[in-house]
Coordinates of C-alpha atoms and ligand atoms in Angstrom, one line a residue:
M1 CA -4.2 68.9 -64.1
C2 CA -4.4 65.4 -65.6
G3 CA -5.0 62.3 -63.5
I4 CA -2.5 59.5 -63.3
V5 CA -2.9 56.0 -62.0
G6 CA -0.7 52.9 -61.7
Y7 CA -0.8 49.4 -60.3
I8 CA 1.6 46.6 -59.7
G9 CA 0.7 43.3 -57.9
E10 CA -1.2 40.1 -58.5
R11 CA -4.5 41.5 -59.7
N12 CA -5.7 42.2 -63.2
A13 CA -4.4 45.7 -63.6
L14 CA -7.0 47.0 -66.1
P15 CA -10.0 47.3 -63.9
V16 CA -8.0 49.1 -61.2
L17 CA -6.7 51.5 -63.8
I18 CA -10.1 52.2 -65.4
N19 CA -11.9 52.7 -62.0
G20 CA -9.1 54.9 -60.9
L21 CA -9.2 57.0 -64.1
K22 CA -13.0 57.5 -63.6
R23 CA -12.4 58.8 -60.1
L24 CA -9.7 61.1 -61.4
E25 CA -11.6 62.4 -64.4
Y26 CA -12.4 65.7 -62.6
R27 CA -8.7 66.5 -63.1
G28 CA -9.0 66.6 -66.9
Y29 CA -11.1 64.8 -69.5
D30 CA -9.7 65.6 -72.9
S31 CA -8.3 62.2 -73.6
A32 CA -7.6 59.0 -71.8
G33 CA -5.3 56.0 -72.1
V34 CA -3.8 52.9 -70.4
A35 CA -0.7 50.7 -70.9
V36 CA -0.8 47.2 -69.5
L37 CA 2.2 44.8 -69.2
G38 CA 1.1 41.1 -69.5
E39 CA 2.7 38.8 -72.0
N40 CA 3.6 41.9 -73.9
L41 CA 3.1 45.6 -73.4
Q42 CA -0.1 47.0 -74.9
I43 CA -1.2 50.6 -75.1
R44 CA -4.7 51.9 -75.7
K45 CA -5.6 55.6 -75.8
C46 CA -7.9 58.0 -77.5
K47 CA -9.4 61.4 -77.5
G48 CA -12.4 61.8 -75.1
K49 CA -13.4 60.4 -71.8
V50 CA -12.7 57.2 -70.0
T51 CA -16.0 55.8 -71.3
D52 CA -14.7 56.4 -74.9
L53 CA -11.5 54.6 -74.0
E54 CA -13.4 51.6 -72.7
K55 CA -14.7 51.0 -76.2
H56 CA -11.0 50.4 -77.3
L57 CA -10.4 47.8 -74.6
D58 CA -10.3 44.1 -75.5
K59 CA -9.6 40.8 -73.8
S60 CA -5.9 40.9 -74.7
L61 CA -5.4 43.5 -72.0
Q62 CA -6.9 41.4 -69.4
S63 CA -3.9 39.3 -68.3
G64 CA -1.6 42.1 -67.2
T65 CA -0.8 42.7 -63.6
V66 CA 1.2 45.9 -64.1
G67 CA -0.2 49.0 -65.7
I68 CA -0.5 52.8 -65.9
G69 CA -3.3 55.0 -66.9
H70 CA -3.9 58.7 -67.6
T71 CA -6.7 61.2 -68.1
R72 CA -5.5 64.4 -69.7
W73 CA -6.2 68.1 -69.6
A74 CA -4.3 69.4 -72.6
T75 CA -1.4 71.8 -72.2
H76 CA 1.1 71.0 -75.1
G77 CA -0.7 69.7 -78.2
E78 CA -4.4 69.6 -78.9
P79 CA -6.5 66.8 -77.4
N80 CA -6.3 63.9 -80.0
D81 CA -5.4 60.2 -80.0
V82 CA -1.7 60.8 -80.7
N83 CA -1.2 63.3 -77.9
A84 CA -3.0 61.2 -75.4
H85 CA -1.0 59.4 -72.8
P86 CA 0.7 57.0 -72.1
H87 CA 3.6 58.0 -74.4
E88 CA 6.0 55.4 -75.8
S89 CA 9.7 56.2 -76.4
H90 CA 11.1 56.1 -79.9
H91 CA 12.4 52.4 -79.6
G92 CA 9.4 51.4 -77.6
K93 CA 11.5 50.6 -74.4
F94 CA 9.7 53.0 -72.1
V95 CA 6.1 54.0 -71.5
I96 CA 5.3 57.0 -69.4
I97 CA 2.4 59.0 -68.0
H98 CA 2.9 62.5 -66.8
N99 CA 1.0 65.3 -65.0
G100 CA 2.7 68.7 -65.1
I101 CA 4.7 70.7 -67.6
I102 CA 8.3 70.2 -68.8
E103 CA 9.2 73.8 -69.4
N104 CA 12.5 73.2 -71.3
Y105 CA 10.9 70.5 -73.5
S106 CA 11.5 72.4 -76.7
R107 CA 15.3 72.6 -76.2
L108 CA 15.5 68.9 -75.1
R109 CA 13.4 67.9 -78.1
D110 CA 15.6 69.7 -80.6
R111 CA 18.7 68.1 -79.1
L112 CA 17.1 64.6 -79.3
I113 CA 16.0 65.2 -82.9
E114 CA 19.6 66.2 -83.8
R115 CA 20.5 62.7 -82.5
D116 CA 17.9 61.1 -84.8
V117 CA 15.3 60.5 -82.2
K118 CA 11.8 60.5 -83.8
F119 CA 8.7 62.0 -82.2
K120 CA 5.1 61.2 -82.9
S121 CA 3.2 63.7 -80.7
E122 CA 3.4 67.4 -79.9
T123 CA 3.7 66.7 -76.1
D124 CA 6.3 67.7 -73.6
T125 CA 5.8 64.2 -72.1
E126 CA 7.1 62.4 -75.1
V127 CA 10.3 64.3 -74.8
L128 CA 10.7 62.9 -71.4
A129 CA 10.1 59.3 -72.6
N130 CA 12.7 59.8 -75.3
L131 CA 15.2 61.4 -73.0
I132 CA 15.0 58.5 -70.6
E133 CA 15.4 56.0 -73.4
F134 CA 18.3 57.9 -74.9
I135 CA 20.2 58.0 -71.7
Y136 CA 19.3 54.3 -71.0
E137 CA 20.6 53.2 -74.4
K138 CA 23.7 55.4 -74.6
S139 CA 24.9 55.1 -71.1
E140 CA 23.8 51.5 -70.7
V141 CA 22.4 52.2 -67.2
G142 CA 19.4 50.5 -65.7
A143 CA 15.9 52.1 -66.0
E144 CA 16.0 53.7 -62.6
L145 CA 19.2 55.6 -63.2
A146 CA 18.1 56.6 -66.6
V147 CA 15.0 58.1 -65.1
R148 CA 16.9 59.9 -62.3
L149 CA 19.4 61.3 -64.8
A150 CA 16.7 62.4 -67.3
L151 CA 14.8 64.1 -64.5
S152 CA 17.9 66.0 -63.4
K153 CA 18.0 67.7 -66.8
V154 CA 14.4 68.7 -66.7
I155 CA 13.0 72.0 -65.7
G156 CA 9.3 72.1 -64.8
A157 CA 6.8 70.1 -62.9
Y158 CA 6.0 66.4 -62.9
G159 CA 4.1 63.6 -61.3
L160 CA 5.0 60.7 -63.5
V161 CA 5.1 56.9 -63.7
V162 CA 7.4 55.0 -66.0
M163 CA 7.4 51.4 -67.2
C164 CA 10.4 49.8 -68.9
K165 CA 9.8 46.8 -71.2
D166 CA 13.2 45.4 -70.3
E167 CA 12.4 45.5 -66.5
P168 CA 8.8 44.5 -66.4
D169 CA 8.9 43.8 -62.7
K170 CA 8.8 47.4 -61.6
L171 CA 7.2 50.9 -61.9
I172 CA 9.3 54.0 -61.4
A173 CA 7.4 57.0 -60.0
A174 CA 8.6 60.6 -59.4
R175 CA 7.2 63.8 -58.2
K176 CA 8.1 67.5 -58.5
G177 CA 5.3 69.9 -58.2
S178 CA 2.5 67.5 -59.2
P179 CA 1.0 65.3 -56.6
L180 CA 1.5 61.6 -56.4
V181 CA 0.1 59.2 -53.8
I182 CA 1.1 55.5 -53.4
G183 CA -1.3 53.0 -51.8
V184 CA 0.4 50.2 -50.0
G185 CA -1.4 46.9 -50.2
N186 CA -0.4 43.3 -49.5
E187 CA 2.3 42.6 -52.1
E188 CA 0.7 45.2 -54.3
Y189 CA 0.9 49.0 -54.8
F190 CA -1.5 51.5 -56.2
L191 CA -0.4 54.9 -57.6
A192 CA -2.6 57.9 -58.2
S193 CA -2.7 61.7 -58.4
D194 CA -4.8 61.7 -55.3
A195 CA -6.1 59.1 -52.8
T196 CA -9.6 58.7 -54.2
P197 CA -8.7 55.8 -56.6
I198 CA -6.8 54.1 -53.8
V199 CA -9.2 54.2 -50.9
E200 CA -11.2 51.2 -52.0
Y201 CA -8.2 49.0 -51.9
T202 CA -6.1 50.2 -49.0
K203 CA -6.1 53.0 -46.4
S204 CA -2.2 52.9 -46.0
V205 CA -0.6 55.6 -48.3
I206 CA 2.7 57.3 -48.9
Y207 CA 2.6 60.9 -50.2
L208 CA 5.6 61.5 -52.4
N209 CA 7.5 64.8 -51.7
D210 CA 9.0 66.9 -54.3
G211 CA 12.3 65.3 -55.5
D212 CA 11.2 61.8 -54.5
V213 CA 11.7 58.9 -56.8
A214 CA 10.0 55.6 -55.9
I215 CA 11.1 52.2 -57.4
I216 CA 8.1 49.9 -56.9
R217 CA 8.1 46.2 -57.2
K218 CA 5.1 44.2 -56.0
E219 CA 6.9 43.0 -52.9
Q220 CA 9.0 46.2 -52.2
L221 CA 9.1 49.9 -52.5
I222 CA 12.3 51.9 -52.4
L223 CA 12.1 55.6 -52.0
K224 CA 15.1 57.8 -53.0
T225 CA 16.0 61.3 -53.9
L226 CA 17.0 62.2 -57.5
K227 CA 20.6 62.0 -56.2
N228 CA 20.2 58.4 -55.1
D229 CA 19.9 59.0 -51.3
E230 CA 17.6 56.3 -49.9
Q231 CA 14.9 57.5 -47.4
G232 CA 12.4 55.6 -45.3
P233 CA 8.9 56.2 -46.6
T234 CA 6.3 57.5 -44.2
V235 CA 3.1 55.5 -44.4
Q236 CA 0.0 57.4 -43.3
Q237 CA -3.6 56.2 -42.8
L238 CA -6.4 57.7 -44.9
N239 CA -9.5 58.7 -43.1
I240 CA -11.8 58.9 -46.1
D241 CA -14.4 56.3 -46.8
I242 CA -15.4 54.9 -50.1
G243 CA -18.9 56.2 -49.7
E244 CA -17.6 59.7 -49.7
I245 CA -16.4 59.5 -53.2
D246 CA -19.5 57.9 -54.7
K247 CA -22.6 59.8 -55.9
G248 CA -24.6 58.3 -53.1
G249 CA -27.8 58.2 -55.2
Y250 CA -27.6 61.7 -56.5
E251 CA -27.6 62.4 -60.3
H252 CA -24.4 64.4 -60.1
F253 CA -21.6 64.9 -57.6
M254 CA -22.3 68.6 -57.6
L255 CA -25.9 68.1 -56.4
K256 CA -24.6 65.7 -53.8
E257 CA -22.0 68.2 -52.6
I258 CA -24.6 71.0 -52.4
F259 CA -26.7 68.8 -50.2
E260 CA -23.8 67.7 -48.1
Q261 CA -23.1 71.3 -46.9
P262 CA -24.9 71.0 -43.5
K263 CA -22.8 68.0 -42.7
S264 CA -19.6 69.4 -44.1
I265 CA -19.9 72.6 -42.1
N266 CA -20.7 70.5 -38.9
D267 CA -17.6 68.5 -39.6
T268 CA -15.6 71.7 -40.0
F269 CA -16.9 72.9 -36.7
R270 CA -16.4 69.6 -34.8
G271 CA -14.1 70.0 -31.9
R272 CA -13.5 73.6 -32.8
V273 CA -16.7 75.4 -32.0
R274 CA -18.1 73.7 -28.9
S275 CA -20.5 75.9 -27.0
E276 CA -21.4 79.5 -26.3
E277 CA -19.4 79.3 -23.1
S278 CA -16.1 78.0 -24.5
E279 CA -13.5 79.5 -26.8
I280 CA -13.1 78.6 -30.5
H281 CA -10.2 76.1 -30.7
L282 CA -8.2 75.8 -33.9
G283 CA -5.4 73.4 -33.0
G284 CA -3.5 74.0 -36.3
L285 CA -3.0 77.6 -35.4
Y286 CA -2.0 77.1 -31.8
N287 CA 1.7 77.7 -32.3
V288 CA 1.2 80.8 -34.4
L289 CA -1.6 82.5 -32.5
P290 CA 0.5 85.4 -31.0
K291 CA 1.7 86.4 -34.4
L292 CA -1.7 86.1 -35.9
I293 CA -3.3 88.2 -33.2
E294 CA -0.6 90.9 -33.6
A295 CA -0.7 91.0 -37.3
E296 CA -0.8 94.4 -38.9
R297 CA -2.0 93.1 -42.2
I298 CA -3.4 89.8 -43.6
I299 CA -2.9 89.0 -47.3
I300 CA -5.3 86.3 -48.5
I301 CA -4.3 84.5 -51.7
G302 CA -6.3 82.0 -53.8
C303 CA -7.8 81.3 -57.2
G304 CA -11.3 80.8 -58.4
T305 CA -13.9 80.1 -55.8
S306 CA -11.2 80.0 -53.0
W307 CA -10.5 83.6 -54.0
H308 CA -14.1 84.5 -53.5
A309 CA -14.0 82.8 -50.0
G310 CA -11.0 85.0 -49.4
L311 CA -13.1 88.1 -50.2
V312 CA -15.7 87.1 -47.5
G313 CA -12.6 86.7 -45.3
E314 CA -11.6 90.3 -45.9
Y315 CA -15.0 91.5 -44.5
L316 CA -14.8 89.1 -41.6
F317 CA -11.3 90.0 -40.5
E318 CA -11.8 93.7 -40.9
D319 CA -15.2 93.7 -39.3
L320 CA -14.5 91.4 -36.3
A321 CA -10.8 91.3 -35.8
R322 CA -9.9 94.9 -37.0
I323 CA -7.0 93.7 -39.1
S324 CA -6.4 95.2 -42.5
V325 CA -6.8 92.7 -45.3
E326 CA -5.8 92.4 -48.9
V327 CA -7.2 89.7 -51.1
E328 CA -5.0 88.8 -54.1
Y329 CA -5.3 86.5 -57.0
A330 CA -2.4 84.1 -56.4
S331 CA -1.5 84.4 -60.2
E332 CA -1.1 88.2 -60.0
F333 CA 0.5 88.3 -56.6
R334 CA 3.3 85.9 -57.6
Y335 CA 4.3 87.9 -60.7
R336 CA 4.2 91.4 -59.1
N337 CA 6.8 92.6 -56.8
P338 CA 4.5 92.6 -53.8
I339 CA 5.5 94.3 -50.6
I340 CA 5.5 91.8 -47.9
N341 CA 6.5 92.8 -44.3
H342 CA 7.8 90.5 -41.7
D343 CA 4.7 91.0 -39.5
D344 CA 2.3 90.3 -42.3
V345 CA 0.4 87.1 -42.2
V346 CA -0.4 85.5 -45.6
I347 CA -3.3 83.1 -45.7
A348 CA -3.5 80.7 -48.7
I349 CA -6.9 79.2 -49.5
S350 CA -7.2 76.2 -51.7
Q351 CA -9.7 73.3 -51.9
S352 CA -7.2 70.9 -53.5
G353 CA -4.0 72.2 -51.9
E354 CA -2.3 71.7 -55.3
T355 CA -3.2 74.9 -57.3
A356 CA 0.1 75.9 -59.0
D357 CA -0.3 79.6 -58.7
T358 CA -1.2 79.4 -55.1
L359 CA 1.7 77.2 -54.3
A360 CA 4.1 79.6 -56.2
A361 CA 2.6 82.6 -54.3
I362 CA 3.2 80.8 -51.0
R363 CA 6.8 80.2 -51.8
L364 CA 7.3 83.9 -52.7
A365 CA 5.7 85.0 -49.5
K366 CA 7.9 82.7 -47.5
E367 CA 11.0 83.8 -49.3
R368 CA 10.1 87.3 -48.2
G369 CA 9.8 86.4 -44.6
A370 CA 6.0 86.3 -44.1
M371 CA 4.3 83.7 -42.0
V372 CA 2.0 81.7 -44.3
L373 CA -1.1 79.8 -43.2
G374 CA -3.1 77.5 -45.2
I375 CA -6.8 76.8 -45.4
C376 CA -7.1 73.6 -47.3
N377 CA -9.5 70.6 -47.8
V378 CA -7.3 67.9 -49.1
V379 CA -5.3 66.4 -46.2
G380 CA -1.6 65.8 -47.0
S381 CA -1.7 67.9 -50.2
S382 CA 1.2 70.2 -51.1
I383 CA -0.1 73.5 -49.6
P384 CA -0.6 72.2 -46.1
R385 CA 2.8 70.8 -46.3
E386 CA 4.5 74.0 -47.4
T387 CA 2.7 76.4 -45.1
D388 CA 3.8 77.2 -41.5
A389 CA 0.5 76.3 -40.0
G390 CA -3.1 76.1 -41.0
V391 CA -6.6 74.8 -40.7
Y392 CA -8.2 72.0 -42.7
T393 CA -11.7 72.4 -43.9
H394 CA -13.4 69.1 -43.3
A395 CA -15.6 69.3 -46.4
G396 CA -14.8 65.7 -47.5
P397 CA -13.8 65.0 -51.0
E398 CA -15.2 67.4 -53.6
I399 CA -15.4 65.8 -57.0
G400 CA -17.7 68.1 -59.0
V401 CA -15.5 70.6 -60.8
A402 CA -17.6 73.6 -59.7
S403 CA -16.8 74.1 -56.1
T404 CA -19.7 74.2 -53.6
K405 CA -19.2 72.7 -50.2
A406 CA -15.5 73.6 -50.3
F407 CA -16.6 77.3 -50.5
T408 CA -18.9 77.2 -47.5
C409 CA -16.4 75.3 -45.4
Q410 CA -13.7 77.8 -46.4
V411 CA -15.9 80.7 -45.2
T412 CA -16.7 78.7 -42.0
V413 CA -13.0 78.4 -41.2
L414 CA -12.4 82.2 -42.0
A415 CA -15.3 83.0 -39.7
M416 CA -13.9 80.8 -36.9
M417 CA -10.5 82.5 -37.3
A418 CA -12.0 86.1 -37.3
I419 CA -14.2 85.4 -34.3
M420 CA -11.4 83.8 -32.4
I421 CA -9.0 86.7 -33.0
S422 CA -11.7 89.2 -32.2
R423 CA -12.3 87.5 -28.9
K424 CA -8.6 87.2 -28.0
K425 CA -8.2 90.9 -28.8
G426 CA -11.1 91.7 -26.5
L427 CA -13.1 93.3 -29.3
I428 CA -16.4 91.6 -28.7
T429 CA -18.5 91.5 -25.6
D430 CA -19.4 88.2 -23.9
E431 CA -23.0 88.7 -24.9
R432 CA -22.2 89.3 -28.6
Y433 CA -19.8 86.4 -28.6
R434 CA -22.5 84.1 -27.2
D435 CA -25.0 85.3 -29.8
I436 CA -22.5 84.8 -32.6
I437 CA -21.6 81.2 -31.6
R438 CA -25.3 80.4 -31.2
E439 CA -26.0 81.7 -34.7
F440 CA -23.0 80.0 -36.1
T441 CA -24.0 76.6 -34.8
E442 CA -27.5 77.1 -36.3
I443 CA -26.1 77.6 -39.8
P444 CA -26.2 73.9 -40.9
G445 CA -29.9 73.6 -39.8
K446 CA -30.7 76.8 -41.7
I447 CA -29.0 75.5 -44.9
E448 CA -31.1 72.3 -44.6
K449 CA -34.1 74.5 -44.7
I450 CA -33.0 76.2 -47.9
L451 CA -32.3 72.9 -49.5
R452 CA -35.8 71.7 -48.7
H453 CA -37.0 74.5 -51.1
N454 CA -34.9 73.1 -54.0
H455 CA -38.0 72.5 -56.2
D456 CA -39.0 76.2 -56.0
I457 CA -35.5 77.1 -57.2
K458 CA -35.8 74.5 -59.9
K459 CA -39.1 76.1 -61.2
V460 CA -37.4 79.5 -61.5
A461 CA -34.4 77.9 -63.2
E462 CA -36.8 76.5 -65.8
L463 CA -37.8 80.0 -66.8
F464 CA -34.2 81.2 -67.3
Q465 CA -32.6 78.1 -68.9
N466 CA -32.4 79.8 -72.3
A467 CA -30.8 83.1 -71.1
T468 CA -27.6 84.1 -72.7
N469 CA -26.4 86.8 -70.3
S470 CA -26.9 87.5 -66.6
L471 CA -25.8 90.0 -64.0
Y472 CA -25.3 89.2 -60.3
L473 CA -25.3 92.0 -57.7
G474 CA -24.5 92.2 -54.1
R475 CA -23.1 94.6 -51.5
G476 CA -20.8 94.0 -48.4
Y477 CA -20.6 90.4 -47.4
L478 CA -23.0 89.6 -50.3
F479 CA -20.7 91.0 -53.0
P480 CA -18.4 88.0 -53.0
V481 CA -21.6 85.8 -53.1
A482 CA -22.6 87.7 -56.3
L483 CA -19.2 86.9 -57.8
E484 CA -19.5 83.3 -56.7
G485 CA -23.1 82.9 -58.0
A486 CA -22.0 84.3 -61.4
L487 CA -19.0 82.0 -61.5
K488 CA -21.2 78.9 -60.8
L489 CA -23.6 79.9 -63.6
K490 CA -21.0 80.5 -66.2
E491 CA -18.7 77.5 -65.5
I492 CA -21.4 74.9 -65.6
S493 CA -24.1 76.3 -67.9
Y494 CA -22.0 78.4 -70.2
I495 CA -24.3 81.3 -69.8
H496 CA -22.3 84.5 -69.6
A497 CA -22.6 85.8 -66.0
E498 CA -21.1 88.9 -64.5
G499 CA -20.8 89.5 -60.8
Y500 CA -20.7 93.2 -59.6
P501 CA -20.9 95.3 -56.5
A502 CA -24.5 96.5 -56.7
A503 CA -23.6 100.2 -56.4
E504 CA -21.2 99.9 -59.3
M505 CA -24.0 98.8 -61.6
K506 CA -24.6 102.4 -62.5
H507 CA -21.1 102.7 -63.8
G508 CA -21.5 100.3 -66.7
P509 CA -23.6 97.1 -66.4
I510 CA -26.8 99.0 -66.2
A511 CA -26.5 99.5 -69.9
L512 CA -27.0 95.8 -70.4
I513 CA -30.3 95.6 -68.7
D514 CA -33.3 94.7 -70.9
T515 CA -36.4 92.6 -70.5
K516 CA -34.6 89.3 -71.1
M517 CA -31.4 89.4 -69.0
P518 CA -31.9 88.0 -65.5
V519 CA -30.5 90.3 -62.8
V520 CA -29.8 88.2 -59.6
V521 CA -29.6 90.4 -56.6
V522 CA -28.4 89.0 -53.3
A523 CA -30.4 91.3 -51.0
T524 CA -30.8 89.8 -47.6
K525 CA -31.6 92.0 -44.6
D526 CA -28.3 93.6 -43.5
S527 CA -26.9 97.1 -43.1
S528 CA -26.9 97.8 -46.8
Y529 CA -30.5 96.6 -47.2
E530 CA -32.0 100.0 -48.0
K531 CA -29.3 100.7 -50.6
I532 CA -29.8 97.4 -52.3
V533 CA -33.6 98.0 -52.4
S534 CA -32.8 101.2 -54.4
N535 CA -30.5 99.2 -56.7
I536 CA -33.4 96.8 -57.4
Q537 CA -35.6 99.7 -58.2
E538 CA -33.0 101.0 -60.6
V539 CA -33.2 97.7 -62.4
K540 CA -37.0 97.5 -62.4
A541 CA -37.2 101.2 -63.7
R542 CA -35.4 99.9 -66.8
N543 CA -37.7 96.9 -67.2
G544 CA -35.1 94.5 -65.9
V545 CA -36.0 91.0 -64.6
V546 CA -35.0 90.6 -61.0
I547 CA -34.4 87.3 -59.2
A548 CA -33.6 88.2 -55.6
V549 CA -32.2 86.2 -52.6
V550 CA -34.1 87.7 -49.7
T551 CA -34.6 87.1 -45.9
E552 CA -37.7 85.1 -45.1
G553 CA -40.7 87.3 -44.6
D554 CA -39.3 90.2 -46.7
T555 CA -42.4 91.7 -48.4
V556 CA -40.7 94.9 -49.7
I557 CA -38.4 93.1 -52.2
K558 CA -41.0 90.4 -52.8
N559 CA -43.3 93.0 -54.2
M560 CA -40.6 94.5 -56.4
A561 CA -38.8 91.4 -57.7
D562 CA -40.0 89.0 -60.3
H563 CA -38.8 86.0 -58.3
V564 CA -37.4 85.4 -54.9
F565 CA -35.4 82.7 -53.1
E566 CA -35.9 83.0 -49.4
I567 CA -33.2 82.2 -46.8
P568 CA -33.7 82.2 -43.0
Q569 CA -32.8 85.3 -41.0
V570 CA -29.1 85.3 -40.2
D571 CA -26.4 87.6 -38.7
N572 CA -24.8 89.7 -41.3
I573 CA -21.4 88.0 -40.8
F574 CA -22.8 84.6 -41.8
A575 CA -25.0 85.8 -44.7
A576 CA -22.6 84.5 -47.3
L577 CA -23.0 81.0 -46.0
L578 CA -26.7 80.9 -46.6
S579 CA -27.2 83.1 -49.5
V580 CA -24.8 81.2 -51.8
V581 CA -26.8 78.0 -51.5
P582 CA -29.8 79.0 -53.6
L583 CA -27.4 80.3 -56.3
Q584 CA -25.5 77.0 -56.4
L585 CA -28.9 75.2 -56.9
F586 CA -30.1 77.7 -59.5
S587 CA -26.9 77.2 -61.6
Y588 CA -27.1 73.5 -61.2
Y589 CA -30.7 73.1 -62.4
I590 CA -30.1 75.5 -65.3
A591 CA -27.0 73.5 -66.4
V592 CA -28.9 70.2 -66.2
M593 CA -31.8 71.6 -68.2
R594 CA -29.4 72.8 -70.9
G595 CA -27.9 69.3 -71.1
C596 CA -24.5 70.4 -69.9
N597 CA -22.0 68.0 -68.2
V598 CA -22.4 69.5 -64.7
D599 CA -19.6 67.6 -63.0
Q600 CA -17.1 68.0 -65.9
P601 CA -17.7 71.3 -67.6
R602 CA -15.9 71.8 -70.9
N603 CA -12.3 73.1 -70.7
L604 CA -12.1 73.2 -66.9
A605 CA -10.4 71.0 -64.4
K606 CA -10.8 70.7 -60.7
S607 CA -7.3 71.1 -59.8
V608 CA -5.2 73.5 -61.8
T609 CA -1.6 72.3 -61.3
V610 CA -0.3 74.3 -64.2
E611 CA 0.2 78.0 -64.1
Ligands
LIG1 C1 -10.3 75.5 -60.5 C2 -11.6 74.8 -60.0 C3 -12.3 75.8 -59.1 C4 -11.4 76.2 -57.9 C5 -10.1 76.8 -58.4 C6 -9.1 76.9 -57.3 O1 -10.5 76.5 -61.3 O2 -12.4 74.5 -61.1 O3 -13.5 75.2 -58.5 O4 -12.0 77.2 -57.1 O5 -9.5 75.9 -59.3 O6 -8.8 75.6 -56.8 P1 -8.3 75.3 -55.3 O7 -8.1 73.8 -55.3 O8 -7.0 76.0 -55.2 O9 -9.3 75.8 -54.4

């Protein structure tokens, strides 16, 4: 979590930092701060968002051409002005911004206090600033060596940028566990937690690897390891466009991203699903196909919405590819003593490619000899770099904290994989394969149709904006959709929402039903249709209020439910891709009506880089 930015060059650094922080606010928004080096070094920081920080900025910061900035998601120390970054060392020689956690900070802090070093904040980051300064002063080494020596004593994760007042011509950046990207301009460099603040200035970037330290002057970048081995940086070209990271006329990123789904699914198909006559082609899996096809078991790991996509994957792989699947929360998997066999295939799903628990679970699975594949959205992020092979979802940048288009693109990739394996194993007939591919390519058009009915969904949302509790039910492929629908509602509107397999309702949640609590039932026409109709009757028999997601033309449920959201007819295996869309819109409209900050819900962050 936390977003960090930096700049060194000829420009006025402040606007670069502030624009960058606004783009990174999805990573945390408890407090914000900048440090700019002009005639002297000035720091401004405060609790709150970047717009709050802007109120503290004055002309005196305008002249600096070197600077760093930070937007925080608090781990150590409550969000307040003092704990906000940047942090200055005790004698004011170093200023630092940091994303990650220094696990041994308490011991380091005690040892520094014993040596009369004074602390102002409760953060682990200030310990690092003081440790660097302590080594710098005691050993009389330069700033770079002081940083490398300090980092060699640190246990934990960091993406950090350091400024030294005595050496104002450089920034020192380092990475272990938390992402850091450097944009390469013409006699200028841009640093950020991801590429979004950089893309408007340059498309040439260097992704730092764990253990890298970069010493950056405006005319030169030197990349080293902590142990001082120099290495040639690899400059890559970004393929995102500035338009992709703006709201594009929508009120919120989340709404824009919901409406982008037809395009992002098409982008995820492109070059992979061509025609009913040709095979699905996933280039990233080419080298591992034999092992994937032969797999006895697939273990899918992820967190949050990505875990929900994994659940849809379980149904797809078992149904189509006849491979047994387990879906695990990465955070549970990594701390158990899981049984992993050499012929298991582990699939890690992550939008950001940076989720700490998912990364740790990948490392554990690799240690135990499994082949690990990744399904990620952010190109060049940590997970694709640590996995054996994988498939990118081409959803484009997802900025809204609540995931929407990433989910449908993850499910699209899982469906492509399952269909491809099924075909290679000879489990589907040519005719069924052609039908499936035809249906698959019609999905974007069908989503467009659902989106055209957004005003009907908004009207229903109006009726339920004051709800305090809600229940989401689904069966089969639609059970993960119920979970995802409930997650969307609770995370952005703060209405308590519980997702449940519809048949399990009888074992507990049925007790909650009253005339006020909306029960959202995902009940499109599939093999469980008759069963879910019975579940709806059970709710209605207890005077419950039912909002149902149904297949167009369904009159049976329409007559029973209080409200319906219609989706086009679709093959069971793709039902999740369509049925989730009205639920995303429903949550969105409710949250807006309740005055919630839809793109930046309280306490959450887009990319959870702490465990
Ligand atoms: C956070 C985000 C969720 C996301 C989850 C997993 O909780 O708010 O939207 O689903 O992390 O993130 P990942 O990047 O690994 O998919």
